[in-house]
Short mmCIF file of C-alpha atoms in Angstrom, two decimals:
data_model
loop_
_atom_site.label_atom_id
_atom_site.label_comp_id
_atom_site.label_asym_id
_atom_site.label_seq_id
_atom_site.Cartn_x
_atom_site.Cartn_y
_atom_site.Cartn_z
CA MET A 1 0.00 0.00 0.00
CA GLN A 2 1.35 3.39 -0.99
CA ASN A 3 1.82 5.87 1.81
CA SER A 4 0.66 9.48 1.76
CA ASN A 5 4.19 10.73 1.13
CA ASN A 6 4.28 8.92 -2.23
CA SER A 7 0.72 10.08 -2.84
CA ALA A 8 1.79 13.69 -2.37
CA ALA A 9 4.69 13.12 -4.78
CA ALA A 10 2.30 11.89 -7.46
CA ILE A 11 0.07 14.96 -7.15
CA ARG A 12 3.11 17.24 -6.99
CA GLN A 13 4.33 15.79 -10.28
CA ILE A 14 1.02 16.58 -12.00
CA SER A 15 1.19 20.14 -10.68
CA ALA A 16 4.75 20.52 -12.00
CA LEU A 17 3.75 19.29 -15.45
CA VAL A 18 0.83 21.72 -15.61
CA ASN A 19 3.14 24.53 -14.54
CA ALA A 20 5.49 23.48 -17.34
CA GLY A 21 2.76 24.11 -19.91
CA LEU A 22 1.05 20.75 -20.34
CA SER A 23 -2.70 20.56 -20.22
CA ALA A 24 -4.33 19.10 -17.12
CA ARG A 25 -5.43 16.02 -19.05
CA GLN A 26 -1.94 15.40 -20.47
CA ALA A 27 -0.35 15.78 -17.04
CA ARG A 28 -2.82 13.34 -15.52
CA ASP A 29 -2.31 10.77 -18.28
CA ILE A 30 1.46 10.85 -17.74
CA CYS A 31 1.00 10.24 -13.99
CA SER A 32 -1.87 7.77 -14.33
CA GLU A 33 0.12 4.82 -12.99
CA SER A 34 1.03 6.68 -9.79
CA LEU A 35 -2.58 7.80 -9.34
CA ASP A 36 -3.77 4.19 -9.63
CA ASN A 37 -1.63 3.36 -6.59
CA LEU A 38 -3.29 5.89 -4.30
CA GLN A 39 -5.12 4.54 -1.28
CA PRO A 40 -8.92 4.29 -1.76
CA LEU A 41 -9.83 7.37 0.26
CA GLU A 42 -6.96 9.31 -1.28
CA GLN A 43 -8.21 8.40 -4.74
CA LYS A 44 -11.69 9.62 -3.87
CA GLN A 45 -10.34 12.85 -2.43
CA PHE A 46 -8.17 13.49 -5.47
CA GLU A 47 -11.00 12.74 -7.89
CA VAL A 48 -13.36 15.13 -6.10
CA VAL A 49 -10.77 17.92 -6.20
CA TRP A 50 -9.88 17.15 -9.82
CA ARG A 51 -13.49 17.19 -11.05
CA LEU A 52 -14.25 20.43 -9.24
CA ALA A 53 -11.10 22.20 -10.43
CA THR A 54 -11.46 21.12 -14.07
CA SER A 55 -15.22 21.59 -14.35
CA LEU A 56 -15.39 24.97 -12.63
CA GLY A 57 -12.38 26.37 -14.47
CA GLY A 58 -10.52 27.41 -11.36
CA PRO A 59 -6.73 27.52 -10.97
CA ILE A 60 -5.99 23.80 -11.00
CA VAL A 61 -2.41 24.26 -9.79
CA LEU A 62 -3.68 25.87 -6.58
CA ALA A 63 -6.05 22.96 -6.03
CA LEU A 64 -3.29 20.42 -6.68
CA ASN A 65 -0.84 22.22 -4.40
CA ARG A 66 -3.46 22.27 -1.67
CA ILE A 67 -4.12 18.53 -1.83
CA THR A 68 -0.36 17.92 -1.94
CA GLU A 69 -0.04 19.86 1.29
CA VAL A 70 -2.89 17.86 2.80
CA PHE A 71 -1.33 14.52 1.85
CA ASP A 72 2.05 15.62 3.23
CA ARG A 73 0.45 16.58 6.54
CA THR A 74 -1.50 13.32 6.61
CA GLN A 75 1.75 11.40 6.22
CA ARG A 76 3.30 13.22 9.17
CA ASN A 77 0.22 12.57 11.27
CA GLN A 78 0.21 8.88 10.35
CA GLN A 79 3.84 8.57 11.41
CA GLU A 80 3.05 10.14 14.78
CA VAL A 81 0.08 7.81 15.25
CA GLN A 82 2.10 4.74 14.30
CA LEU A 83 4.78 5.65 16.84
CA ALA A 84 2.18 6.11 19.56
CA PHE A 85 0.45 2.87 18.57
CA ALA A 86 3.64 0.81 18.59
CA GLY A 87 3.92 0.78 22.40
CA PRO A 88 0.49 -0.71 23.24
CA GLN A 89 0.76 -3.11 20.30
CA SER A 90 4.16 -4.41 21.43
CA THR A 91 2.95 -4.76 25.02
CA ALA A 92 -0.02 -6.85 23.94
CA LYS A 93 2.19 -9.19 21.89
CA LEU A 94 4.75 -9.57 24.67
CA VAL A 95 2.16 -10.46 27.30
CA MET A 96 0.66 -13.13 25.04
CA TRP A 97 4.04 -14.89 24.74
CA LEU A 98 4.90 -14.84 28.44
CA PRO A 99 3.28 -18.23 29.28
CA VAL A 100 5.16 -19.95 26.46
CA LEU A 101 8.42 -18.34 27.56
CA ALA A 102 7.86 -19.39 31.16
CA LEU A 103 7.17 -22.99 30.17
CA VAL A 104 10.23 -23.19 27.93
CA LEU A 105 12.55 -21.71 30.56
CA SER A 106 11.22 -23.93 33.34
CA GLN A 107 11.58 -26.99 31.08
CA LEU A 108 15.18 -26.04 30.32
CA VAL A 109 16.08 -25.79 34.01
CA GLY A 110 14.67 -29.26 34.67
CA MET A 111 11.25 -28.60 36.21
CA ASN A 112 9.46 -30.60 33.50
CA PRO A 113 6.14 -28.71 33.36
CA LEU A 114 5.41 -30.33 29.99
CA GLY A 115 5.49 -33.71 31.65
CA ALA A 116 3.07 -32.42 34.30
CA ILE A 117 0.73 -31.21 31.58
CA VAL A 118 0.74 -34.58 29.79
CA GLY A 119 0.87 -36.86 32.82
CA SER A 120 -1.33 -35.06 35.35
CA PRO A 121 -5.11 -34.49 35.13
CA LEU A 122 -4.69 -31.30 37.13
CA GLY A 123 -2.00 -30.06 34.76
CA ALA A 124 -4.08 -30.92 31.68
CA LEU A 125 -7.19 -29.24 33.11
CA SER A 126 -5.21 -26.16 34.09
CA VAL A 127 -3.72 -25.78 30.62
CA SER A 128 -7.10 -26.30 28.94
CA VAL A 129 -8.77 -23.56 30.98
CA GLY A 130 -5.72 -21.32 30.62
CA ALA A 131 -5.70 -21.75 26.86
CA GLY A 132 -9.35 -20.74 26.72
CA LEU A 133 -8.64 -17.65 28.80
CA MET A 134 -5.65 -16.79 26.62
CA VAL A 135 -7.74 -17.03 23.45
CA ALA A 136 -10.40 -14.83 25.03
CA GLY A 137 -7.76 -12.33 26.15
CA ARG A 138 -6.18 -12.25 22.71
CA TRP A 139 -9.56 -11.66 21.05
CA TRP A 140 -10.38 -8.93 23.56
CA THR A 141 -7.00 -7.25 23.08
CA LYS A 142 -7.24 -7.36 19.28
CA ARG A 143 -10.66 -5.70 19.46
CA LEU A 144 -9.26 -2.90 21.62
CA LEU A 145 -6.33 -2.41 19.25
CA ALA A 146 -8.59 -2.39 16.20
CA ARG A 147 -10.95 0.17 17.74
CA ALA A 148 -8.07 2.54 18.50
CA LEU A 149 -7.55 3.25 14.80
CA PRO A 150 -10.30 3.93 12.24
CA ASN A 151 -10.63 1.63 9.27
CA PRO A 152 -8.88 3.40 6.34
CA ASP A 153 -11.84 2.51 4.11
CA ASP A 154 -14.48 3.60 6.63
CA ALA A 155 -16.47 6.82 6.29
CA ALA A 156 -15.13 7.89 9.69
CA ALA A 157 -11.66 8.16 8.14
CA ILE A 158 -12.73 10.70 5.51
CA ASP A 159 -10.65 13.86 5.73
CA ARG A 160 -12.80 16.28 7.74
CA GLY A 161 -11.34 19.28 5.99
CA ALA A 162 -12.02 17.97 2.49
CA TYR A 163 -15.45 19.59 2.19
CA LEU A 164 -14.17 23.06 3.02
CA ASP A 165 -11.40 22.59 0.47
CA CYS A 166 -14.09 21.74 -2.10
CA VAL A 167 -15.90 25.00 -1.35
CA LEU A 168 -12.57 26.79 -1.59
CA ILE A 169 -12.04 25.52 -5.14
CA GLY A 170 -15.33 27.04 -6.21
CA LEU A 171 -14.45 30.36 -4.63
CA GLN A 172 -11.06 30.36 -6.35
CA ALA A 173 -12.88 29.77 -9.64
CA GLY A 174 -14.80 33.02 -9.07
CA LEU A 175 -18.13 31.53 -8.01
CA PRO A 176 -20.24 33.18 -5.32
CA LEU A 177 -20.39 31.28 -2.06
CA SER A 178 -23.84 29.83 -2.71
CA GLN A 179 -22.78 28.26 -6.02
CA ALA A 180 -19.41 27.13 -4.67
CA ARG A 181 -21.23 25.46 -1.79
CA GLN A 182 -23.73 23.75 -4.11
CA SER A 183 -20.95 22.38 -6.32
CA ALA A 184 -19.05 21.16 -3.27
CA ASP A 185 -22.14 19.41 -1.91
CA LEU A 186 -22.74 17.52 -5.14
CA GLU A 187 -19.15 16.47 -5.74
CA PHE A 188 -18.46 15.53 -2.13
CA GLU A 189 -21.52 13.29 -1.81
CA SER A 190 -20.89 11.75 -5.24
CA GLY A 191 -17.19 11.13 -4.62
CA PHE A 192 -17.24 9.94 -1.00
CA GLN A 193 -20.74 8.41 -0.98
CA ALA A 194 -21.33 10.24 2.29
CA LYS A 195 -22.65 13.60 3.45
CA PRO A 196 -20.29 16.19 4.94
CA LEU A 197 -20.35 16.42 8.71
CA THR A 198 -22.65 19.02 10.24
CA GLU A 199 -19.63 20.80 11.71
CA ASN A 200 -18.51 21.62 8.16
CA PHE A 201 -21.71 23.54 7.44
CA GLU A 202 -21.50 25.31 10.78
CA ALA A 203 -17.89 26.30 10.13
CA LEU A 204 -18.77 27.50 6.62
CA ASP A 205 -21.61 29.70 7.87
CA ALA A 206 -19.42 31.10 10.65
CA ALA A 207 -16.58 31.80 8.19
CA ALA A 208 -18.95 33.60 5.80
CA GLU A 209 -20.28 35.76 8.63
CA LEU A 210 -16.78 36.53 9.89
CA SER A 211 -15.67 37.49 6.39
CA ARG A 212 -18.72 39.71 5.91
CA THR A 213 -18.31 41.57 9.19
CA THR A 214 -14.53 41.97 9.17
CA GLY A 215 -13.66 42.05 5.48
CA ALA A 216 -11.19 39.18 5.91
CA ALA A 217 -10.68 36.93 2.90
CA LEU A 218 -13.12 34.03 3.08
CA THR A 219 -10.65 31.75 1.34
CA GLN A 220 -8.06 32.22 4.10
CA ILE A 221 -10.65 31.60 6.80
CA LEU A 222 -11.72 28.36 5.11
CA LEU A 223 -8.10 27.23 4.79
CA SER A 224 -7.61 27.79 8.50
CA ASN A 225 -10.85 25.99 9.42
CA ALA A 226 -10.03 23.01 7.20
CA ASP A 227 -6.63 22.65 8.84
CA ALA A 228 -8.24 22.93 12.28
CA PHE A 229 -10.63 20.09 11.43
CA ARG A 230 -7.72 17.89 10.36
CA GLU A 231 -5.83 18.66 13.54
CA LYS A 232 -8.92 17.80 15.59
CA GLN A 233 -9.24 14.50 13.73
CA ARG A 234 -5.58 13.68 14.42
CA PHE A 235 -5.98 14.61 18.09
CA GLU A 236 -9.00 12.32 18.50
CA ILE A 237 -7.05 9.37 17.09
CA ALA A 238 -4.05 10.16 19.28
CA SER A 239 -6.33 10.41 22.32
CA ARG A 240 -7.81 6.97 21.67
CA ILE A 241 -4.33 5.51 21.45
CA SER A 242 -3.20 7.22 24.66
CA LYS A 243 -6.15 5.63 26.47
CA LEU A 244 -5.35 2.25 24.98
CA GLY A 245 -2.62 1.50 27.54
CA VAL A 246 -5.16 1.75 30.35
CA GLN A 247 -7.84 -0.18 28.47
CA LEU A 248 -5.43 -3.05 27.81
CA MET A 249 -5.15 -3.56 31.56
CA ILE A 250 -8.70 -4.93 31.64
CA PRO A 251 -8.14 -8.05 29.48
CA LEU A 252 -4.68 -8.32 31.02
CA GLY A 253 -6.07 -8.55 34.55
CA LEU A 254 -9.21 -10.57 33.82
CA ALA A 255 -7.96 -13.02 31.20
CA VAL A 256 -4.24 -12.94 30.36
CA LEU A 257 -2.77 -12.99 33.89
CA PRO A 258 -5.09 -15.80 35.10
CA ALA A 259 -4.22 -17.64 31.88
CA PHE A 260 -0.53 -17.16 32.65
CA VAL A 261 -1.01 -18.72 36.08
CA LEU A 262 -2.96 -21.67 34.67
CA LEU A 263 -0.68 -22.23 31.67
CA ALA A 264 2.67 -21.82 33.40
CA ILE A 265 2.58 -21.52 37.18
CA VAL A 266 0.23 -24.46 37.88
CA PRO A 267 2.13 -26.94 35.62
CA ILE A 268 5.43 -25.81 37.18
CA ALA A 269 3.99 -26.29 40.66
CA VAL A 270 2.67 -29.75 39.73
CA SER A 271 6.05 -30.73 38.32
CA LEU A 272 7.79 -29.59 41.52
CA LEU A 273 5.38 -31.54 43.73
CA ALA A 274 5.99 -34.65 41.66
CA ILE A 275 9.75 -34.55 42.28
#
């Protein structure tokens, strides 16, 4: 799977070709192979921006540079999330292997817990129950890990600032806000098969009012709001991961640690009593 850094490079190349004098269609055809390797949501986001920019007649280079910036920022955010996620993920894997490690080490030092498991009803029963608890703990842990990150193909992973960027393209093409908003609505819902979040409409109305009362450029306000939405989305994911370490203590205490006792400690104890 191609990362967002390579995705940004593909869009940046199209922008460079257009700047060099090629038509938008020629530039896209040259970079078609790279575009085919975009992640699903990235492809949808690019197609929405491309259709808006080419159909409305706006400055396509500005639209391409904007989505390049977005993909670059997404890559940096993903790297931060992956670093934060690595700790809880490694902890979960380590804990799952502790019973096996304990059994191997005790067998090597001559305690013979494997013999206790095979030759003792108590050892066999203990391992059976422990294995069940370990499976349950592993399933529980995997669910917690999966919930910490959104599915890349899920609607919840759609870039929250994408809608405002769509409106921005219409404004840059010279459309009034009402028409830019209508075009953004149609293309966003068609491209993502989902409606923009309510907070997008609220932010758009607030930006329009702020621009009207202060004279500030609406385009700059929308750029700032779109970036703020993306930062909020990144923060929510990072917050879920930060809570994951605490949440993992629940299956650890209720399933994995009892499983460790039943899988390793009990067979070791049985083997010692049999000496």
